[in-house]
Amino acid sequence: QVQVMESGGEAVQAGGSLRLSCTVSGLTDPDRPMGWFRQAPGKEREGVACITWSGGVTYYATSVTGRFTISKGNAKNTTYLQMNSLNPEDTALYYCAVDIVPSFLCLNPSMAGGTWGQGTQVTVSS
């Protein structure tokens, strides 16, 4: 059974940084496309960043380009989301997903597919 576990979310002040981690277990081949998504209260879930096998290709939402970086760990079953220059609009529950579609469609939560975690909360105060 594939399990996805996110961690690293916490409360920070605007302008600060956080690094989220996501570890996947239960995969025969750990090097799978992975992505980060988020959902703020009262808003639809949105794609944040995706990464393909071995980190060869990455995709970012326009709202986070230049501020967030997605990467894979050496073990390939872990992905990180480095978030810099955080602002209150980044406040959301952040989800990680594995085995998502390996194209720009990964940023569309309804088309990404895959197995999802339960999320980790990021709160940015002004």
mmCIF file of C-alpha atoms in Angstrom:
data_model
loop_
_atom_site.group_PDB
_atom_site.id
_atom_site.type_symbol
_atom_site.label_atom_id
_atom_site.label_comp_id
_atom_site.label_asym_id
_atom_site.label_seq_id
_atom_site.Cartn_x
_atom_site.Cartn_y
_atom_site.Cartn_z
ATOM 1 C CA GLN A 1 0.000 0.000 0.000
ATOM 2 C CA VAL A 2 1.392 3.380 -1.017
ATOM 3 C CA GLN A 3 1.559 5.929 1.785
ATOM 4 C CA VAL A 4 2.405 9.625 1.468
ATOM 5 C CA MET A 5 3.531 11.630 4.484
ATOM 6 C CA GLU A 6 4.080 15.387 4.490
ATOM 7 C CA SER A 7 5.899 17.347 7.172
ATOM 8 C CA GLY A 8 7.449 20.733 7.811
ATOM 9 C CA GLY A 9 4.428 22.988 7.894
ATOM 10 C CA GLU A 10 4.290 25.622 10.612
ATOM 11 C CA ALA A 11 3.443 29.240 11.314
ATOM 12 C CA VAL A 12 5.899 31.837 10.017
ATOM 13 C CA GLN A 13 5.982 35.563 9.428
ATOM 14 C CA ALA A 14 5.784 37.147 6.008
ATOM 15 C CA GLY A 15 9.139 37.169 4.272
ATOM 16 C CA GLY A 16 10.222 33.995 5.984
ATOM 17 C CA SER A 17 11.097 30.573 4.584
ATOM 18 C CA LEU A 18 10.017 27.002 5.122
ATOM 19 C CA ARG A 19 10.970 23.642 3.697
ATOM 20 C CA LEU A 20 8.286 21.012 3.357
ATOM 21 C CA SER A 21 9.171 17.346 3.069
ATOM 22 C CA CYS A 22 7.239 14.460 1.596
ATOM 23 C CA THR A 23 8.194 10.820 1.969
ATOM 24 C CA VAL A 24 6.540 7.985 0.109
ATOM 25 C CA SER A 25 6.527 4.338 1.141
ATOM 26 C CA GLY A 26 5.160 1.210 -0.461
ATOM 27 C CA LEU A 27 6.339 1.885 -3.997
ATOM 28 C CA THR A 28 8.209 -0.780 -5.922
ATOM 29 C CA ASP A 29 9.963 1.938 -7.922
ATOM 30 C CA PRO A 30 10.471 4.962 -5.656
ATOM 31 C CA ASP A 31 11.445 7.306 -8.487
ATOM 32 C CA ARG A 32 8.005 8.526 -9.523
ATOM 33 C CA PRO A 33 6.674 11.953 -10.521
ATOM 34 C CA MET A 34 5.644 13.896 -7.429
ATOM 35 C CA GLY A 35 3.953 17.174 -6.768
ATOM 36 C CA TRP A 36 2.818 19.704 -4.209
ATOM 37 C CA PHE A 37 -0.642 21.192 -4.043
ATOM 38 C CA ARG A 38 -2.353 23.532 -1.631
ATOM 39 C CA GLN A 39 -5.799 24.555 -0.534
ATOM 40 C CA ALA A 40 -6.615 27.706 1.359
ATOM 41 C CA PRO A 41 -9.851 28.096 3.335
ATOM 42 C CA GLY A 42 -12.735 28.869 1.005
ATOM 43 C CA LYS A 43 -10.626 28.331 -2.107
ATOM 44 C CA GLU A 44 -10.176 25.524 -4.579
ATOM 45 C CA ARG A 45 -7.177 23.246 -4.406
ATOM 46 C CA GLU A 46 -4.377 24.388 -6.702
ATOM 47 C CA GLY A 47 -1.150 22.958 -8.023
ATOM 48 C CA VAL A 48 2.063 24.467 -6.684
ATOM 49 C CA ALA A 49 4.963 22.495 -8.165
ATOM 50 C CA CYS A 50 5.668 19.137 -9.779
ATOM 51 C CA ILE A 51 8.800 17.141 -10.490
ATOM 52 C CA THR A 52 9.323 14.206 -12.813
ATOM 53 C CA TRP A 53 11.554 11.141 -12.568
ATOM 54 C CA SER A 54 14.903 11.909 -10.974
ATOM 55 C CA GLY A 55 13.997 15.566 -11.038
ATOM 56 C CA GLY A 56 14.537 15.907 -14.763
ATOM 57 C CA VAL A 57 11.678 18.355 -15.347
ATOM 58 C CA THR A 58 9.875 20.686 -12.979
ATOM 59 C CA TYR A 59 6.696 22.722 -13.299
ATOM 60 C CA TYR A 60 5.616 25.657 -11.150
ATOM 61 C CA ALA A 61 2.486 27.666 -10.656
ATOM 62 C CA THR A 62 2.939 31.256 -11.744
ATOM 63 C CA SER A 63 2.217 32.493 -8.224
ATOM 64 C CA VAL A 64 5.235 30.694 -6.768
ATOM 65 C CA THR A 65 7.749 30.861 -9.615
ATOM 66 C CA GLY A 66 10.999 32.353 -8.380
ATOM 67 C CA ARG A 67 10.081 31.815 -4.730
ATOM 68 C CA PHE A 68 9.485 28.074 -4.383
ATOM 69 C CA THR A 69 11.758 25.223 -5.456
ATOM 70 C CA ILE A 70 10.803 21.569 -5.716
ATOM 71 C CA SER A 71 13.487 18.916 -5.539
ATOM 72 C CA LYS A 72 13.969 15.228 -4.936
ATOM 73 C CA GLY A 73 16.051 13.603 -2.299
ATOM 74 C CA ASN A 74 18.842 11.180 -3.054
ATOM 75 C CA ALA A 75 16.580 8.259 -2.207
ATOM 76 C CA LYS A 76 14.067 9.465 -4.854
ATOM 77 C CA ASN A 77 11.092 8.579 -2.634
ATOM 78 C CA THR A 78 11.305 11.988 -0.976
ATOM 79 C CA THR A 79 10.487 15.391 -2.379
ATOM 80 C CA TYR A 80 11.060 18.794 -0.853
ATOM 81 C CA LEU A 81 9.416 22.143 -1.364
ATOM 82 C CA GLN A 82 11.661 25.042 -0.406
ATOM 83 C CA MET A 83 9.488 28.095 0.073
ATOM 84 C CA ASN A 84 11.079 31.538 0.305
ATOM 85 C CA SER A 85 9.658 35.041 0.537
ATOM 86 C CA LEU A 86 6.439 33.703 1.977
ATOM 87 C CA ASN A 87 3.416 35.957 2.088
ATOM 88 C CA PRO A 88 -0.024 35.589 3.722
ATOM 89 C CA GLU A 89 -1.497 34.424 0.394
ATOM 90 C CA ASP A 90 0.637 31.284 0.744
ATOM 91 C CA THR A 91 -1.323 30.241 3.827
ATOM 92 C CA ALA A 92 -2.892 26.876 3.065
ATOM 93 C CA LEU A 93 -2.927 23.170 3.723
ATOM 94 C CA TYR A 94 -0.160 21.772 1.536
ATOM 95 C CA TYR A 95 -0.555 18.306 0.050
ATOM 96 C CA CYS A 96 1.970 16.025 -1.564
ATOM 97 C CA ALA A 97 1.076 13.520 -4.253
ATOM 98 C CA VAL A 98 3.053 10.740 -5.896
ATOM 99 C CA ASP A 99 2.770 9.038 -9.261
ATOM 100 C CA ILE A 100 1.070 12.017 -10.803
ATOM 101 C CA VAL A 101 0.858 12.696 -14.522
ATOM 102 C CA PRO A 102 4.363 13.630 -15.775
ATOM 103 C CA SER A 103 3.451 16.721 -17.765
ATOM 104 C CA PHE A 104 2.274 20.307 -17.256
ATOM 105 C CA LEU A 105 -1.120 18.771 -16.456
ATOM 106 C CA CYS A 106 0.316 17.832 -13.065
ATOM 107 C CA LEU A 107 -0.485 21.379 -11.890
ATOM 108 C CA ASN A 108 -4.199 20.732 -12.355
ATOM 109 C CA PRO A 109 -5.364 18.878 -9.229
ATOM 110 C CA SER A 110 -8.305 17.310 -11.044
ATOM 111 C CA MET A 111 -6.006 15.854 -13.717
ATOM 112 C CA ALA A 112 -2.876 15.099 -11.715
ATOM 113 C CA GLY A 113 -4.025 11.708 -10.433
ATOM 114 C CA GLY A 114 -1.738 9.814 -8.090
ATOM 115 C CA THR A 115 -1.814 9.031 -4.387
ATOM 116 C CA TRP A 116 -2.146 11.924 -1.959
ATOM 117 C CA GLY A 117 -1.140 12.589 1.626
ATOM 118 C CA GLN A 118 -3.176 14.214 4.374
ATOM 119 C CA GLY A 119 -1.436 17.577 4.154
ATOM 120 C CA THR A 120 0.652 19.845 6.345
ATOM 121 C CA GLN A 121 -0.494 23.315 7.417
ATOM 122 C CA VAL A 122 1.445 26.430 6.481
ATOM 123 C CA THR A 123 0.350 29.700 8.046
ATOM 124 C CA VAL A 124 1.993 32.985 7.087
ATOM 125 C CA SER A 125 1.240 36.040 9.181
ATOM 126 C CA SER A 126 1.741 39.632 8.107
#
